[in-house]
Amino acid sequence: MIVAPEEVRRRPVGVFDSGVGGLTVLHELLVRLPHEDYVYLADSARLPYGARRPEELQAFALEVAEELLLRGIKLLVVACNSATAAALPALQERLAQTTLAVEGLGVVQPAAVQAVAATRRGRVGVLGTPATVATGAYAAAIAATDPFVEVVSVACGDLALRIEADTIDTELVAAVRGYCAPLREAGVDTVILGCTHYPLVKPIIQRMLGPDVEIITSGAPLARQVEHVLGTRGLDRRDQDEGAYGFLCTGDPATFERQGTRFLQLPLGPVERVALEPARGERLVGSPA
Amino acid sequence: MIVAPEEVRRRPVGVFDSGVGGLTVLHELLVRLPHEDYVYLADSARLPYGARRPEELQAFALEVAEELLLRGIKLLVVACNSATAAALPALQERLAQTTLAVEGLGVVQPAAVQAVAATRRGRVGVLGTPATVATGAYAAAIAATDPFVEVVSVACGDLALRIEADTIDTELVAAVRGYCAPLREAGVDTVILGCTHYPLVKPIIQRMLGPDVEIITSGAPLARQVEHVLGTRGLDRRDQDEGAYGFLCTGDPATFERQGTRFLQLPLGPVERVALEPARGERLVGSPA
């Protein structure tokens, strides 16, 4: 089945994460590309992704992709550092088999490119979960962009959990101060927030690093990449001012709703529970029969 | 009494507002000038300032200034649009009489200048409380900076109250959509958030105005002005990395603490209750006897 381009253009952008963290990425998309429609899927029944093996994450990502393709997305955004690091190539390979050749974008590369463009002394810091830092995905993406940029990565233990706990206190500041100390010592002038939870404590991180350090989050450069992909393919919705957005989750919708607004900074609206099925290539919409 | 410059340099910057709104300004100061110490005074026993007559606001501002001068500030920041519009000149006149000639800065002019610098088509929007819009302070400050820039002001009824209520829902979005409609129709390319509460709904406002409209808040340009004042007078604390900050309020400290963290986005710490006295010139520290 070949779908008509106009129908494709009117489809939503799919965004996925294990939980609420990816909502900071959706936030940027909603603010920077307000004319698009979005469908966000949180695989919250299986979070945290940071504790999963790469093979598991690949299987999960393919299941999520299948669900979102069945719901007719025109582009897939992986708004999760762990899933991007472990599964983006496998996901892109699978998406390329669909007739529509839906593109899959991740959070790592856009931030790495922006950090390379921003650094003045060629020294970039990365704050991430232990799992993301262990994959070396940011260091690899930065090296692929500019092999002469030095990267200092810090695994931030339980910072994401502390942020979900929603208590801005001196303990949280002390934890952030500790994670920032190696970056200060290393004299980095640019720091990537390599976890989608961390933008919620960006003010604390900026205060710890000082005003001369530029902080890069994935949302803004990823939104530009989305804009480019949709624009060059004639798939953007510039004909409408304000698009719609909806939410799916595999876990408890009430929990997702309760935590989500703080990450999205926009009204969340209803959240629909969804059950994922094991990915089977032949069920992918638009894939060769 | 002449105070030694080194002692003056070590003094905190004083920041005042009627309530928690000014914390969005203190937020920018804490993030952009983390090396300074700050003392924030909320005149919460007499809020909202937006409902007060200009003569009252002048009297209140002079009382607050006296309290902060007694606590040894080196600079006074009026982080309140109503107080800036009604009382900044009177305040500056009074401060100039102190031996130290403490400077007083307000939130209106820095934002007006930045908006004039940012606009491409010479058409600037202002969102403010009915009281602030009625004073015409932003229109006057913009005209004084560039008389050829057109200003479209919108009085946003109960938006500040809605923001204090802390419910990000579709009703709030509908209210913001309504306030933004005249600015969209007028085709402004730059919009000043002329109330210190509004940065909390900046994402919603940006989504309503579209990504091509630049939103100006007072915090960032005011922080630059503070940096310039302190820098040119040798009063900055660049010798320390991270300063301290504390809070005073004339109303109920518990209420201020409960609401404050969301506006500050940093830990609030203890809040001390303070009683203001009617301003009497001779009690001003450093004023001629």
XYZ file of C-alpha atoms in Angstrom, chain B residues 1-243:
243
model
C 30.224 57.467 58.273
C 32.214 56.447 55.204
C 32.252 52.666 54.738
C 35.435 51.103 53.379
C 35.006 49.872 49.768
C 36.137 46.303 50.563
C 33.416 46.038 53.192
C 30.894 47.439 50.720
C 31.974 44.973 48.046
C 31.188 42.092 50.410
C 27.636 43.298 50.970
C 24.637 41.549 49.434
C 22.485 42.809 46.583
C 18.983 43.679 47.820
C 16.013 42.500 45.773
C 12.394 43.327 46.525
C 8.895 42.519 45.367
C 5.459 42.349 46.933
C 5.481 38.545 46.879
C 6.920 35.512 45.098
C 6.888 36.896 41.533
C 10.223 38.673 41.952
C 11.796 35.279 42.646
C 11.868 34.719 38.870
C 14.166 37.759 38.743
C 16.253 36.535 41.703
C 16.433 33.191 39.855
C 18.206 34.850 36.918
C 20.542 36.724 39.262
C 21.430 33.489 41.127
C 22.121 31.654 37.868
C 23.910 34.443 35.964
C 25.759 36.071 38.885
C 26.188 33.097 41.257
C 29.172 34.697 42.997
C 27.073 37.489 44.580
C 25.211 37.355 47.895
C 21.537 38.354 47.893
C 18.865 39.341 50.362
C 15.274 39.219 49.061
C 12.445 41.097 50.773
C 8.813 40.251 49.990
C 6.342 42.854 51.221
C 3.716 40.118 51.272
C 1.653 41.659 54.073
C 0.557 44.324 51.574
C 0.251 42.390 48.300
C -0.908 42.625 45.615
C 0.926 45.822 44.743
C -0.993 45.896 41.455
C -4.080 47.099 43.314
C -2.295 50.004 45.103
C -2.176 53.701 44.244
C 1.181 55.131 43.061
C 1.596 57.248 46.223
C 1.144 54.164 48.386
C 3.696 52.232 46.327
C 6.206 55.074 46.709
C 5.757 55.012 50.496
C 6.062 51.215 50.596
C 9.149 51.202 48.388
C 10.886 53.765 50.617
C 10.102 51.669 53.698
C 11.494 48.557 52.048
C 14.599 50.464 50.938
C 15.211 51.642 54.496
C 14.995 48.092 55.846
C 17.362 46.754 53.202
C 19.819 49.628 53.691
C 19.862 48.889 57.427
C 20.812 45.343 56.471
C 23.720 46.717 54.483
C 22.983 46.182 50.786
C 25.288 47.529 48.061
C 22.619 47.710 45.326
C 18.807 47.678 45.270
C 16.858 45.778 42.606
C 13.128 46.451 42.350
C 11.884 43.083 41.045
C 8.284 44.233 40.743
C 6.718 45.908 37.734
C 4.121 47.885 39.724
C 6.713 49.244 42.173
C 9.157 50.021 39.356
C 6.508 51.856 37.360
C 5.245 53.876 40.331
C 8.229 54.345 42.613
C 11.625 53.883 40.934
C 12.421 57.592 40.404
C 11.430 58.482 44.007
C 13.468 55.530 45.249
C 16.521 56.481 43.205
C 16.282 60.070 44.467
C 16.257 58.848 48.064
C 19.081 56.330 47.522
C 21.228 59.043 45.946
C 21.156 60.894 49.281
C 23.056 58.085 51.038
C 26.812 58.534 51.379
C 27.295 55.294 49.466
C 24.979 56.500 46.694
C 23.485 53.018 46.460
C 21.987 52.482 42.995
C 18.400 51.385 42.445
C 17.493 49.346 39.355
C 14.033 48.370 38.125
C 12.602 45.703 35.839
C 10.996 47.918 33.190
C 13.856 49.663 31.403
C 16.186 46.664 30.839
C 13.344 44.671 29.235
C 12.288 47.664 27.110
C 15.844 48.133 25.818
C 16.226 44.440 25.029
C 12.902 44.402 23.193
C 13.924 47.404 21.073
C 17.204 45.630 20.278
C 15.383 42.397 19.395
C 12.489 43.591 17.233
C 12.984 43.220 13.494
C 9.760 44.860 12.280
C 9.592 47.528 15.006
C 6.488 46.108 16.606
C 6.659 45.027 20.245
C 3.944 43.461 22.416
C 3.655 43.812 26.174
C 1.757 41.407 28.436
C 1.231 42.845 31.925
C -1.141 43.206 34.837
C -3.936 45.783 34.349
C -2.137 48.070 36.851
C 1.218 47.934 35.040
C -0.347 48.376 31.600
C -2.384 51.353 32.942
C 0.805 53.171 33.984
C 2.091 53.018 30.410
C 5.566 52.432 31.857
C 6.684 49.980 29.170
C 5.329 52.075 26.318
C 7.148 55.099 27.768
C 10.413 53.202 28.285
C 10.274 51.846 24.730
C 9.457 55.298 23.306
C 12.386 56.774 25.256
C 14.662 54.113 23.713
C 13.280 54.258 20.171
C 10.245 56.432 19.374
C 9.700 54.584 16.085
C 8.868 51.260 17.702
C 5.146 50.519 17.897
C 3.859 49.048 21.172
C 0.786 46.849 21.615
C -0.044 46.286 25.302
C -2.451 43.686 26.654
C -3.738 43.768 30.237
C -3.896 40.127 31.313
C -6.670 40.275 33.959
C -6.186 37.449 36.414
C -3.249 35.675 34.764
C -0.894 36.238 37.736
C -3.507 34.783 40.099
C -4.030 31.779 37.811
C -0.290 31.164 37.811
C -0.146 31.299 41.617
C -2.928 28.696 41.701
C -0.418 26.266 40.126
C -2.725 24.356 37.802
C -1.400 23.878 34.282
C -4.619 22.931 32.514
C -6.535 23.667 29.324
C -8.332 26.581 31.045
C -4.990 28.273 31.685
C -4.007 27.646 28.065
C -7.324 29.116 26.877
C -6.732 32.239 29.002
C -3.209 32.653 27.604
C -4.512 32.070 24.069
C -6.995 34.907 24.573
C -4.364 37.328 25.879
C -2.025 36.487 23.010
C -4.685 36.907 20.294
C -4.360 40.732 19.977
C -0.565 40.387 19.752
C -0.881 37.825 16.956
C -3.337 40.038 15.100
C -0.997 43.019 15.468
C 1.881 40.989 14.052
C 4.383 41.773 16.813
C 7.710 39.926 16.522
C 8.856 40.558 20.109
C 6.867 40.304 23.336
C 7.818 41.546 26.819
C 6.510 39.583 29.792
C 5.745 42.644 31.917
C 4.870 40.743 35.082
C 7.320 38.648 37.087
C 4.804 35.795 37.349
C 4.567 35.250 33.608
C 7.910 33.448 33.052
C 6.245 30.418 34.671
C 3.936 30.128 31.655
C 6.508 31.184 29.067
C 6.259 27.801 27.260
C 2.494 28.238 26.877
C 2.893 31.835 25.687
C 5.635 30.823 23.220
C 3.427 28.045 21.819
C 0.536 30.492 21.370
C 2.682 33.198 19.740
C 4.645 30.775 17.589
C 8.381 30.093 17.490
C 9.251 33.179 15.428
C 8.223 35.618 18.168
C 10.989 36.476 20.641
C 9.890 36.564 24.263
C 11.717 38.968 26.570
C 11.714 38.586 30.347
C 13.230 41.165 32.681
C 15.529 38.788 34.533
C 18.316 38.333 31.990
C 18.794 41.992 30.899
C 18.435 43.144 34.513
C 21.136 40.671 35.577
C 23.421 42.138 32.922
C 22.719 45.654 34.221
C 23.513 44.507 37.768
C 26.750 42.967 36.483
C 27.691 46.237 34.764
C 26.919 48.412 37.812
C 28.897 46.178 40.158
C 31.718 45.625 37.676
C 32.337 49.284 36.794
C 32.367 50.215 40.506
C 34.653 47.412 41.620
C 31.849 46.004 43.760
C 31.496 42.490 42.276
C 32.293 39.297 44.159
C 34.087 37.419 41.359
C 36.517 36.218 44.055
C 33.976 33.652 45.254
C 32.244 30.931 43.211
C 28.942 30.583 44.989
C 27.342 33.265 47.140
